[in-house]
Short mmCIF file of C-alpha atoms in Angstrom, two decimals:
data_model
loop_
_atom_site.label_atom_id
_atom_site.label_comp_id
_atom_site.label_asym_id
_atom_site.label_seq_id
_atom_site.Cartn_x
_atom_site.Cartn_y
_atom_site.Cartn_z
CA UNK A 136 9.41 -17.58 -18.83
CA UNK A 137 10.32 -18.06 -22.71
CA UNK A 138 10.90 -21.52 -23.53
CA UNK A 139 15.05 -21.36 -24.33
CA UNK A 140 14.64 -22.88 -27.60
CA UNK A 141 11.91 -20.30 -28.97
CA UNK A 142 13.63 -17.34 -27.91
CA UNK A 143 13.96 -14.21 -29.95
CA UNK A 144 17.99 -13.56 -30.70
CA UNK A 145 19.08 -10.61 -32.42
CA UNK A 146 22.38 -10.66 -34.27
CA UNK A 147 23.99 -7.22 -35.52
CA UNK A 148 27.37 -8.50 -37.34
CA UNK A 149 29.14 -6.75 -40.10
CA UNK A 150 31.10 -9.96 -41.74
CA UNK A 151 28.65 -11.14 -44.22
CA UNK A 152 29.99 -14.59 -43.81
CA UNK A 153 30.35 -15.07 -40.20
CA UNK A 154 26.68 -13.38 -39.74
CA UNK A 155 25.49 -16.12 -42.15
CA UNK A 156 26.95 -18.61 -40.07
CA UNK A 157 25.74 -17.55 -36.82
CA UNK A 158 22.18 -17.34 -38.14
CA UNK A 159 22.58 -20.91 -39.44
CA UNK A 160 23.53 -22.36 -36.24
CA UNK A 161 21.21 -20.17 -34.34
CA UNK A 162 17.89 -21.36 -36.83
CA UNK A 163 19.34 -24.57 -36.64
CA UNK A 164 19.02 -24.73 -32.17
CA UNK A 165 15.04 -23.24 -33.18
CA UNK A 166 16.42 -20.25 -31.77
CA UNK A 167 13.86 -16.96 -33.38
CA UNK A 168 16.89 -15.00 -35.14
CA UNK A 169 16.84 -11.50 -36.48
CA UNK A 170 20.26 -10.70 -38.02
CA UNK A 171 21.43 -7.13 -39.51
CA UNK A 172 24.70 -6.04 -40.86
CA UNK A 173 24.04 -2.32 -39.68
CA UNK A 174 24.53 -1.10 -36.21
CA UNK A 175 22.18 1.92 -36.97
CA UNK A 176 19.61 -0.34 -38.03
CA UNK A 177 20.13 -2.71 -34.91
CA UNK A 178 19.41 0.27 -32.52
CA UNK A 179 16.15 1.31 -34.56
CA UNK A 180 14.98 -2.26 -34.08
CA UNK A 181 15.60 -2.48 -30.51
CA UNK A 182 13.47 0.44 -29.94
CA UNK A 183 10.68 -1.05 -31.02
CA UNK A 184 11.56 -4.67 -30.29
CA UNK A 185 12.02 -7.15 -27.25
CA UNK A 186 14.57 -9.81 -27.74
CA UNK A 187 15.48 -12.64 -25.27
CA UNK A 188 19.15 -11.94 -26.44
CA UNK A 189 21.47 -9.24 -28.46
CA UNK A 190 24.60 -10.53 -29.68
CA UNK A 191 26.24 -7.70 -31.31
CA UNK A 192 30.08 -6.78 -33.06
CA UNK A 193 32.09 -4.18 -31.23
CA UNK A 194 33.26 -2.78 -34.86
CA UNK A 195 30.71 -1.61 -37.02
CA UNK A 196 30.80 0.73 -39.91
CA UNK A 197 28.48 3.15 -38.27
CA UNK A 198 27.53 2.57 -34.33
CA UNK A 199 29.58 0.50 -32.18
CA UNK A 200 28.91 -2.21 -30.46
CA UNK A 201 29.36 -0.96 -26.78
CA UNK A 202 26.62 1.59 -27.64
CA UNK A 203 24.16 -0.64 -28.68
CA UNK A 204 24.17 -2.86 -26.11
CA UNK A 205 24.33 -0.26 -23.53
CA UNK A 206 20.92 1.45 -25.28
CA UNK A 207 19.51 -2.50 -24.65
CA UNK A 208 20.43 -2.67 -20.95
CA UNK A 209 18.84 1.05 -20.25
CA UNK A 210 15.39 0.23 -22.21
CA UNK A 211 15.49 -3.09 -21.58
CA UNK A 212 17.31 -4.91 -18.70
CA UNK A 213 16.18 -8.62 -19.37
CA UNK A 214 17.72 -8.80 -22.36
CA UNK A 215 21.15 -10.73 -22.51
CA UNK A 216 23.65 -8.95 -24.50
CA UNK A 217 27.24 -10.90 -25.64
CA UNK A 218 29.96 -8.36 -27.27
CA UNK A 219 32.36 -9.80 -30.12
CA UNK A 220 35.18 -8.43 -29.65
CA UNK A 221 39.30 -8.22 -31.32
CA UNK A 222 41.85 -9.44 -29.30
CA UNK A 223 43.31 -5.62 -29.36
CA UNK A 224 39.51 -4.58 -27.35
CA UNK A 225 39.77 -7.10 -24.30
CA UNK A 226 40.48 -4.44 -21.81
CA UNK A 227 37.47 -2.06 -23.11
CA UNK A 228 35.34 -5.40 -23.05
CA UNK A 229 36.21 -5.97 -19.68
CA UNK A 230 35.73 -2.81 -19.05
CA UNK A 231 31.71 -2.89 -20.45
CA UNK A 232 31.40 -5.67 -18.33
CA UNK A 233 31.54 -3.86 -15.26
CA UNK A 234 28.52 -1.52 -16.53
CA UNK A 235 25.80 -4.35 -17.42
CA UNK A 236 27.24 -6.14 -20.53
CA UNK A 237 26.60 -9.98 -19.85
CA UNK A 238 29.81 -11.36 -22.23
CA UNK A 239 31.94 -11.06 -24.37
CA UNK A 240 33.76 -13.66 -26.90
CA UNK A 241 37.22 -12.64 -28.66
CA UNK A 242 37.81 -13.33 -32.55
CA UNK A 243 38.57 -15.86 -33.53
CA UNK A 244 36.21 -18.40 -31.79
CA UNK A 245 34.20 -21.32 -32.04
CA UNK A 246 30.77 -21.23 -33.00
CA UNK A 247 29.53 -24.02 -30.78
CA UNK A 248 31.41 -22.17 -28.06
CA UNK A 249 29.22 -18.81 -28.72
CA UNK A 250 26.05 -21.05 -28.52
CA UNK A 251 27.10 -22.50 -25.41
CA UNK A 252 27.31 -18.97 -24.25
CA UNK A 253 24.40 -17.99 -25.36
CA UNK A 254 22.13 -20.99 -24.39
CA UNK A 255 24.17 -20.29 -20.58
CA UNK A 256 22.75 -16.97 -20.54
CA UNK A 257 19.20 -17.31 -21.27
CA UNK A 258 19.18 -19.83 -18.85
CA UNK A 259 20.71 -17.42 -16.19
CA UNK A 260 18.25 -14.93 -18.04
CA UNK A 261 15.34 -17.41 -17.36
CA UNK A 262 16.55 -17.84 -13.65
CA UNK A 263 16.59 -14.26 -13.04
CA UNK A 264 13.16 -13.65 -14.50
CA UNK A 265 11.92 -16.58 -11.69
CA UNK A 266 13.58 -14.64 -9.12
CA UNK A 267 12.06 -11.82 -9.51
CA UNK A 268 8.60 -13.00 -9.78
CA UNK A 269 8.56 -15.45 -6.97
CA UNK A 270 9.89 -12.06 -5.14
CA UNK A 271 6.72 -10.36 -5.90
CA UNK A 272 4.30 -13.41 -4.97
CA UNK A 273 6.30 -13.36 -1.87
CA UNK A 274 4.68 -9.66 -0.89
CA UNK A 275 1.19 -11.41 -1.35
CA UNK A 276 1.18 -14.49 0.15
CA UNK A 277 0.13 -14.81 3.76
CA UNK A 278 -2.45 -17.50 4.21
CA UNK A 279 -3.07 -19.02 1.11
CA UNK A 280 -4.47 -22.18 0.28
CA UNK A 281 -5.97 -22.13 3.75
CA UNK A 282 -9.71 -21.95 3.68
CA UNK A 283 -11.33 -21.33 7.24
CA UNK A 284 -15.10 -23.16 7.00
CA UNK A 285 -16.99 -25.73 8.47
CA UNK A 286 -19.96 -25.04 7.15
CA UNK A 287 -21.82 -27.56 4.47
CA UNK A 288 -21.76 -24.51 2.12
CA UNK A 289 -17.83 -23.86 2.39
CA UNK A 290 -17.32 -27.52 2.55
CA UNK A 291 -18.78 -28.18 -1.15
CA UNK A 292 -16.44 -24.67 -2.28
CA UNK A 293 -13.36 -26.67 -0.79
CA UNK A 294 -14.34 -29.57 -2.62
CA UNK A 295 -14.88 -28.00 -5.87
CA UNK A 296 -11.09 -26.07 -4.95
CA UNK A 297 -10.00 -29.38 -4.78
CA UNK A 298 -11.64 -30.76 -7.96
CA UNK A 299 -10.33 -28.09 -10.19
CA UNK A 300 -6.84 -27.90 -8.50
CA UNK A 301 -5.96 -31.22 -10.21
CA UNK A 302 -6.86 -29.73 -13.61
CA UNK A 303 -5.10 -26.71 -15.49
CA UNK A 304 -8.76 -25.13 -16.48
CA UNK A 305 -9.87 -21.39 -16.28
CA UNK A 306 -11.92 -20.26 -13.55
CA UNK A 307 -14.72 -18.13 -12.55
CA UNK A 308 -14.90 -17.20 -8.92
CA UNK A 309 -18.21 -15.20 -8.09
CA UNK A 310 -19.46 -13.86 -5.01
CA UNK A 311 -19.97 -10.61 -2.96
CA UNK A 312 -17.17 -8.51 -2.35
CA UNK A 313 -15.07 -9.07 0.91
CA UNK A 314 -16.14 -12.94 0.72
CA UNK A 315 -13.22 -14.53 0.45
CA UNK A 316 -12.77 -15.28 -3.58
CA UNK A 317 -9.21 -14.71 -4.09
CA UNK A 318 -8.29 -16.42 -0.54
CA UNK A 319 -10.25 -19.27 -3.48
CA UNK A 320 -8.11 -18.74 -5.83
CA UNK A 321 -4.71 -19.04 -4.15
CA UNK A 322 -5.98 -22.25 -2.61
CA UNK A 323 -6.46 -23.52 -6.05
CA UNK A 324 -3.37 -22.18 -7.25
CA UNK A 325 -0.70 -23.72 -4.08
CA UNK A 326 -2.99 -26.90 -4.57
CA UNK A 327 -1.86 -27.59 -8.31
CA UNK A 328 1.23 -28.23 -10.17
CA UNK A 329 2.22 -24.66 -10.64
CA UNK A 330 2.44 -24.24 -6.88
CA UNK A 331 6.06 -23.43 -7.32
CA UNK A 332 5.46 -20.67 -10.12
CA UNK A 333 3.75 -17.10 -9.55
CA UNK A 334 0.48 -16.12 -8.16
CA UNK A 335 0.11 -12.99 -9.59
CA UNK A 336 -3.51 -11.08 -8.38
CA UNK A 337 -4.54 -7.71 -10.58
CA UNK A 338 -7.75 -5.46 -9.50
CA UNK A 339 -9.15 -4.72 -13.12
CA UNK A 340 -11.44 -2.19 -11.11
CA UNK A 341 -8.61 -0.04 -9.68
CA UNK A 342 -6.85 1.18 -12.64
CA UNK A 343 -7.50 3.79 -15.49
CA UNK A 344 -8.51 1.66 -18.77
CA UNK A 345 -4.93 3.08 -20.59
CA UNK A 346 -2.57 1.88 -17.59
CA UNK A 347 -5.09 -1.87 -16.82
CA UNK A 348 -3.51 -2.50 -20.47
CA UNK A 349 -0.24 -1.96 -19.91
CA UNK A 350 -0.39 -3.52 -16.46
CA UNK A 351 -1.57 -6.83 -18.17
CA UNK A 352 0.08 -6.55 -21.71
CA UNK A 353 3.39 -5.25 -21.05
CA UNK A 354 4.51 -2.39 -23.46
CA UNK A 355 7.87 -1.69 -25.66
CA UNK A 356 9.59 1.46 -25.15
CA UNK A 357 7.55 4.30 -26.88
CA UNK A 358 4.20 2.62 -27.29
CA UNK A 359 3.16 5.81 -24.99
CA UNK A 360 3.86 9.01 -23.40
CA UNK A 361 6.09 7.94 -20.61
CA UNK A 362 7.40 4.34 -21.51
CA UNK A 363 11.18 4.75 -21.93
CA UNK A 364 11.63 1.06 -21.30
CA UNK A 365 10.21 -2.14 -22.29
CA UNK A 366 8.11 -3.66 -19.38
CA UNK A 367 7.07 -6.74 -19.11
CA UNK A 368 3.22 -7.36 -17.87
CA UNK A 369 1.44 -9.92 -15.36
CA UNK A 370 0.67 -12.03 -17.85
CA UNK A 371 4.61 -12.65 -18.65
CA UNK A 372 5.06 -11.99 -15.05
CA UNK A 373 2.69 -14.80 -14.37
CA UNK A 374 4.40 -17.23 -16.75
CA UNK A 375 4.36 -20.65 -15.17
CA UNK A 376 1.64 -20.05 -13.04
CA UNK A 377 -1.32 -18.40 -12.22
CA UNK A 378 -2.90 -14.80 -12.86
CA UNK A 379 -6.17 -13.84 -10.73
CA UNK A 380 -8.45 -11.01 -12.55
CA UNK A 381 -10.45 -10.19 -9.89
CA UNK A 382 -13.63 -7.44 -10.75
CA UNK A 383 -13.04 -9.08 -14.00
CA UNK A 384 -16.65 -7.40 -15.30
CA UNK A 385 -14.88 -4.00 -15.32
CA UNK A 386 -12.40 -5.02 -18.00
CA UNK A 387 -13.61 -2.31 -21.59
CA UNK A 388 -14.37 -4.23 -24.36
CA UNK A 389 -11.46 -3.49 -26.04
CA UNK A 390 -9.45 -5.38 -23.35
CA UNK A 391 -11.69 -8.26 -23.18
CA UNK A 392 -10.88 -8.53 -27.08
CA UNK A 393 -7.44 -8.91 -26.05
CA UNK A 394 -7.67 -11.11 -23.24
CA UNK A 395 -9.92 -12.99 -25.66
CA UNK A 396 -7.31 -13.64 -28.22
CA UNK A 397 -4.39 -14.49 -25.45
CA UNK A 398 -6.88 -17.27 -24.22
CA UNK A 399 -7.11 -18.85 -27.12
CA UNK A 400 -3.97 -18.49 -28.93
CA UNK A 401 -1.80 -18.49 -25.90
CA UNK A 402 0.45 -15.47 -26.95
CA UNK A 403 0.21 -12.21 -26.03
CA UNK A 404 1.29 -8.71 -27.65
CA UNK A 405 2.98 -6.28 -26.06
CA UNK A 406 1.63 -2.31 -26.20
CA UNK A 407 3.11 -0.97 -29.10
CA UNK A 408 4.46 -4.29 -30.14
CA UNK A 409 3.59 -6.41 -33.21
CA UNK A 410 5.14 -9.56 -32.04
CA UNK A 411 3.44 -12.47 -30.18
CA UNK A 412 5.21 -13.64 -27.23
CA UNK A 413 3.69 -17.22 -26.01
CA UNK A 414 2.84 -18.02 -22.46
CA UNK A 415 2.09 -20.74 -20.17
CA UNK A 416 -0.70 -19.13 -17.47
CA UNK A 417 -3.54 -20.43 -16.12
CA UNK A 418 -6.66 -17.78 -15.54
CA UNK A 419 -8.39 -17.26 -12.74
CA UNK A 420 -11.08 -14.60 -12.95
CA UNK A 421 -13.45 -13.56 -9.98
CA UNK A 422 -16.45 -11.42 -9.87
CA UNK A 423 -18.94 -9.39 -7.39
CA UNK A 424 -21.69 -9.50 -10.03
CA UNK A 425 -24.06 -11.66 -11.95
CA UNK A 426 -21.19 -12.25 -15.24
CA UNK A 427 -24.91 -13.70 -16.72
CA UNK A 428 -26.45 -10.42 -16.68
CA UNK A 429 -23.35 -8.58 -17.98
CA UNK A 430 -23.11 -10.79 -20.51
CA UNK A 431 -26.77 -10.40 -21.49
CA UNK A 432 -26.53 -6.47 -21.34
CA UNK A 433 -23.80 -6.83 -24.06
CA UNK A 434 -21.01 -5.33 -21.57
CA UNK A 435 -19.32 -8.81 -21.04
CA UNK A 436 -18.49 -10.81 -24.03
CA UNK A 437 -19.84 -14.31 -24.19
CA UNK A 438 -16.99 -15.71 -26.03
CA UNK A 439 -14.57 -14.25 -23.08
CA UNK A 440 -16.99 -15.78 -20.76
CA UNK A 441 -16.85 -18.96 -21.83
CA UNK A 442 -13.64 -19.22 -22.35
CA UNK A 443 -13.30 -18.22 -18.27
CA UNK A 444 -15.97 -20.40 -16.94
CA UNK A 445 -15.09 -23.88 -17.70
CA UNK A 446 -15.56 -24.22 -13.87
CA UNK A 447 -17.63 -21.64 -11.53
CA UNK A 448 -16.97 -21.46 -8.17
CA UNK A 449 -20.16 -19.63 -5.82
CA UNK A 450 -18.39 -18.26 -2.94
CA UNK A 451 -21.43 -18.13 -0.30
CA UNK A 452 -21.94 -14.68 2.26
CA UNK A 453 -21.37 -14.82 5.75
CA UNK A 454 -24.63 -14.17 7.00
CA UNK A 455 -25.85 -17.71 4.76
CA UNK A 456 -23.14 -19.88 7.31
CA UNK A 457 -23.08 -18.44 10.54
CA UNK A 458 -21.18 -21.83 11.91
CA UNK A 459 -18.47 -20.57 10.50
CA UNK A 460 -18.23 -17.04 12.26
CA UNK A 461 -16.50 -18.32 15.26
CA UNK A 462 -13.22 -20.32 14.05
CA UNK A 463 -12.39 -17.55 11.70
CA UNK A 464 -13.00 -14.85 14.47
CA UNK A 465 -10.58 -16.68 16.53
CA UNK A 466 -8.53 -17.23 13.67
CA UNK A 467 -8.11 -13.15 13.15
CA UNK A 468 -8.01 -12.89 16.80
CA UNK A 469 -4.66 -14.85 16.94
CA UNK A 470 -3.27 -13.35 13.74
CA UNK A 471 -3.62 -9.86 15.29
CA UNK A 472 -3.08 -10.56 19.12
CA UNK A 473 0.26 -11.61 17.61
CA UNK A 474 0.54 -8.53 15.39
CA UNK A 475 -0.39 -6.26 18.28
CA UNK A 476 1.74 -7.49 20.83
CA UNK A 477 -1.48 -8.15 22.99
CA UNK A 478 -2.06 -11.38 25.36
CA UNK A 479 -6.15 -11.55 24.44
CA UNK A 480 -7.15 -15.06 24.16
CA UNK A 481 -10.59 -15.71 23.47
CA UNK A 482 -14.17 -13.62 23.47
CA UNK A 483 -16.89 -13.21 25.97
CA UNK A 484 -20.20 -15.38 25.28
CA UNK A 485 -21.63 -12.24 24.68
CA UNK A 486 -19.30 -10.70 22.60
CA UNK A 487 -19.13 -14.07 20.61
CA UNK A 488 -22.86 -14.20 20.04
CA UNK A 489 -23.02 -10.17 18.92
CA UNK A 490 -20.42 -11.87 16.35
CA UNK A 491 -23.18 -15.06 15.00
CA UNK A 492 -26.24 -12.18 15.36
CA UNK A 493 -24.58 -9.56 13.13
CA UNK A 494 -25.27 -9.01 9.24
CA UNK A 495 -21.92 -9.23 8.16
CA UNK A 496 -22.74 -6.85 4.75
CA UNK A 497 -19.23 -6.94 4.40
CA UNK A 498 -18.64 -10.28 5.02
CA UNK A 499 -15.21 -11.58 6.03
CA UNK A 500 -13.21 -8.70 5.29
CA UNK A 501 -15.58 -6.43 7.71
CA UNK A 502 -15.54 -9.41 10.60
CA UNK A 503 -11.69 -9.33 10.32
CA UNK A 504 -11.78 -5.23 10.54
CA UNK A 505 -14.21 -5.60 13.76
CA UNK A 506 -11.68 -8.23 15.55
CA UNK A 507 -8.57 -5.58 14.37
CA UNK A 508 -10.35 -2.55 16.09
CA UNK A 509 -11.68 -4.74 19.15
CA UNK A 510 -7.80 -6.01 19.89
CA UNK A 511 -7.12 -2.35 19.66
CA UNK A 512 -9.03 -0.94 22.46
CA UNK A 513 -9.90 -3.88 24.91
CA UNK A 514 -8.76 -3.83 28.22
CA UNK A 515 -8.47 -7.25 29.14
CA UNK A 516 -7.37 -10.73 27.77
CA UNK A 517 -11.10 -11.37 26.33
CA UNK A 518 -12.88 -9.17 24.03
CA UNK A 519 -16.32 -7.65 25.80
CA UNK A 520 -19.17 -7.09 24.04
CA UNK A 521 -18.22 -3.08 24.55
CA UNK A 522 -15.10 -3.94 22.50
CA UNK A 523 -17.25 -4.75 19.35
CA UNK A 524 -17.65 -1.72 16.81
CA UNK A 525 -21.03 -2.89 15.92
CA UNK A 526 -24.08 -1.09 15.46
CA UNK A 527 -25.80 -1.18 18.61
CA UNK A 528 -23.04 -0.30 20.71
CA UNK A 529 -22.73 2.79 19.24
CA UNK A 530 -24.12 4.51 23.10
CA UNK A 531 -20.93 3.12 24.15
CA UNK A 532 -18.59 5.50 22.59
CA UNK A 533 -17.68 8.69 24.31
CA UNK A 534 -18.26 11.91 22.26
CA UNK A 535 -15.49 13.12 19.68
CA UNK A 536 -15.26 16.40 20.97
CA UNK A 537 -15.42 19.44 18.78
CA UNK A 538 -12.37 19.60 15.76
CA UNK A 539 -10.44 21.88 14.24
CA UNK A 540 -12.31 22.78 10.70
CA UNK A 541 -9.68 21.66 8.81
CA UNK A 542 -9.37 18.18 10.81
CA UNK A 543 -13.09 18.17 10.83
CA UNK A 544 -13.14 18.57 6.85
CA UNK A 545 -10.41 15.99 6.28
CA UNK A 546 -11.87 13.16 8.59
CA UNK A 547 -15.44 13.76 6.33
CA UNK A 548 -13.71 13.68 3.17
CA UNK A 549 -12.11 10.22 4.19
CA UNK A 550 -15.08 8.49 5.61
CA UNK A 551 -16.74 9.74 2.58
CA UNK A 552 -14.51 8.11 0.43
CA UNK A 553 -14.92 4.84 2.00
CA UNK A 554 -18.61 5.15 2.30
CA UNK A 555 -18.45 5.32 -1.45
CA UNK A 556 -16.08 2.21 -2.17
CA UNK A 557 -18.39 0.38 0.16
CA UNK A 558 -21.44 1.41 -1.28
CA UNK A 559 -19.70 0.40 -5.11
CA UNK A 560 -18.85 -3.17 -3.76
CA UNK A 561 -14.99 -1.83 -3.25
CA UNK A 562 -15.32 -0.49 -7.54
CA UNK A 563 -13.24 2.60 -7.76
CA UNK A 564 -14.70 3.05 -11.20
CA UNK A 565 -18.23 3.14 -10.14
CA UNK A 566 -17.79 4.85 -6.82
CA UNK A 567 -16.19 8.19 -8.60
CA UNK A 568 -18.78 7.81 -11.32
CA UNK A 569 -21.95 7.72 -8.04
CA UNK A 570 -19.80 10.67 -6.57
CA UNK A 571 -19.97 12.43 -9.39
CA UNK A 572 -16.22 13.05 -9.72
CA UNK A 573 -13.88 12.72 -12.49
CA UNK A 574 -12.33 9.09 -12.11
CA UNK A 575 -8.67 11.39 -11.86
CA UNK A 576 -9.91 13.55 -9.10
CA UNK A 577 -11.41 10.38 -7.30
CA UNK A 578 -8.25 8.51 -7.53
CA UNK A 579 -5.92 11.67 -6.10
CA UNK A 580 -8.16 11.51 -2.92
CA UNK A 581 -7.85 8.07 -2.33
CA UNK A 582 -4.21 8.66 -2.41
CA UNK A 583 -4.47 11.71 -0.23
CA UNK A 584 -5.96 9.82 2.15
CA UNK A 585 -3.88 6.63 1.65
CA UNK A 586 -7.22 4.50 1.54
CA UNK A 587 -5.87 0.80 -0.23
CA UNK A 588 -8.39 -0.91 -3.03
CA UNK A 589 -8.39 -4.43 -1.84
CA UNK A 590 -8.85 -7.51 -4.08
CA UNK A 591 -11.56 -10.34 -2.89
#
């Protein structure tokens, strides 16, 4: 959120002297203030421009009020807006009101009672902005900040979460994919003062390079084809708290210069925008690959990554602490007994040592897949080794049966799609580019198909 005393206030007033005084008082609170005389001018700005606040005169000499502040709420519906207003224009005033206007103050007033107003409504501005964002963290969190690992190797990782929780420093996270590394970074982030703020995760693998910058960035309205609103980005989303870049590798240079520049100056700029807006996130970036090599290839910058990896976290595979293969398959067997309505309480010895034997390529995320599908299709209140959709058990399944072509052709084209994620580490990117699609044809499929990228 925008610290109240450094937000950006546009005035639009036509009464050269009371504009002069407003801006006075305004500078004078280390409020930013824009003020014009023109209402025609004060639309072109807002066009191009975010402010915190719009206080504007219903009578101009060329554009009223009313439609000003109505073009602010359609582009731009975090912006306060306060109406001045004759006594004669109550009624229309209350009117506006009713449509999205925030206030409105009647001449003559009291300056110190228009900056009460206005200081009340970027608070309630401020407030609304939280709301919003703790809604969103909401539809992410489920067990974060709870590690499952008894291991030596995930003991020293919760150690290190611990270390670093205490501190406000970037982070790399690096392991393979399906691991566990943002599961690391929530833990750090519900462990340290901005528990209470958002956790905000972005895939910078899973999105076209022209929307990943908008995503992150924000954009004014008209910055591109499309963008008939201001937006803000994650990184203002984030604002209090902390935003996790996971595949953080397959960010174009271009972006990194960005990112760069909002690590070390603290501000970002919007798409299409020229002014800085400062923020207050911590970074968390994660990776699947060696950052080193990337680095040393000249796709990674080395500035970027050490600015990110003040701390490194190594998130060790599965198959390098098989002691900790049995809490968290009992762990995902009561999260989805639950989920599934089923009464199964525990695994066969057998089953549970096909669990501890098994490669685990995809590591956590493919154990907790193999406990969904087991729930799914066991019998009785212990999963059987014959549950278990793992590679020797394969003579255990009964034969598909012969499909309709169409079926047939649809039920290929998905498991191809997810043969290619997995074979790209879960990279979008590079699993259209080893197809040999376009990344736009790749991306319709997956959609098709409703197949999910997943973060760590």
């Amino acid at each position: 959120m925008m610290n109240l005393r450094t937000a950006k206030i546009l005035i639009i007033e036509d009464n050269e002297t009371l504009l002069e005084n407003l801006e006075y008082l305004l500078r004078a609170e280390k409020y930013e203030v824009t003020s014009l005389m023109s209402g025609a001018a004060g639309l072109k700005l807002v066009e191009s421009n975010v402010y915190d606040l719009v206080v504007s005169d219903f009578r101009l000499p060329d554009v009223t009020g009313d439609v000003i502040l109505k073009r602010i709420r359609a582009i731009s519906p975090y912006t306060a807006t306060i109406l001045i207003t004759a006594y004669g224009n109550v009624d229309h005033a209350v009117e506006l009101l009713r449509h999205g206007i925030d206030d409105y103050i009647t001449k003559p007033f009291e300056l110190k009672d228009l900056a009460y107003r206005i200081e009340r409504l970027l608070e309630q501005q401020k407030l609304r902005r939280r709301v919003d964002t703790l809604q969103k963290q909401l539809q992410h969190v489920n067990v974060a900040g709870s590690i499952i690992g008894q291991s030596h190797l995930m003991q020293q990782v919760l150690r290190q979460v611990a270390m670093v929780a205490s501190t406000d420093v970037p982070v790399i996270v690096e392991g393979e994919s399906g691991v566990g590394k943002e599961l690391v970074a929530r833990a750090i982030h519900f462990s340290s003062a901005r528990r209470q703020h958002p956790f905000l995760p972005v895939n910078c693998g899973a999105l076209p390079d022209s929307l990943l910058e908008s995503e992150l960035f924000g954009h004014v309205r008209g910055a591109f084809t499309g963008a008939d609103r201001h937006a803000i980005g994650l990184i203002e989303a984030a604002s209090g708290g902390t935003l996790f870049l996971d595949e953080v590798t397959e960010l174009t240079l271009s972006t990194q210069v960005k990112l760069l520049r909002t690590l070390q100056e603290n501000e970002i700029r919007r798409v299409g925008s020229t002014h800085p807006q400062k923020i207050d996130v911590r970074f968390i970036a994660a990776t699947n690959q060696n950052i080193e090599d990337r680095v040393a290839s000249g796709d990674f910058r080395e500035d970027l990554y050490y600015r990110l990896n003040v701390v490194k976290i190594i998130v060790p595979p599965l198959q390098d602490r098989p002691e900790d293969i049995p809490p968290l398959a009992l762990h995902f067997l009561q999260k989805y007994s639950q989920k599934f309505n089923k009464a199964v309480r525990d695994f066969s010895p057998a089953a549970m040592q096909a669990l501890i034997r098994h490669e685990w390529r995809g590591n956590v995320r493919e154990l907790e897949n193999v406990i969904q599908k087991a729930l799914l299709v066991t019998q009785t209140s212990t999963i059987q080794r014959v549950d278990l959709d793992l590679p020797h058990s394969q003579n255990d399944r009964k034969p598909a049966g012969f499909l309709p072509y169409q079926q047939a052709k649809a039920e290929f084209e998905r498991d191809y799609l997810i043969r290619a994620l997995q074979e790209s580490n879960g990279n979008a990117r590079e699993a259209a580019r080893r197809s040999g699609m376009h990344w736009k044809n790749f991306w319709q499929k997956l959609q098709k198909h409703h197949i999910q990228l997943q973060t760590s």
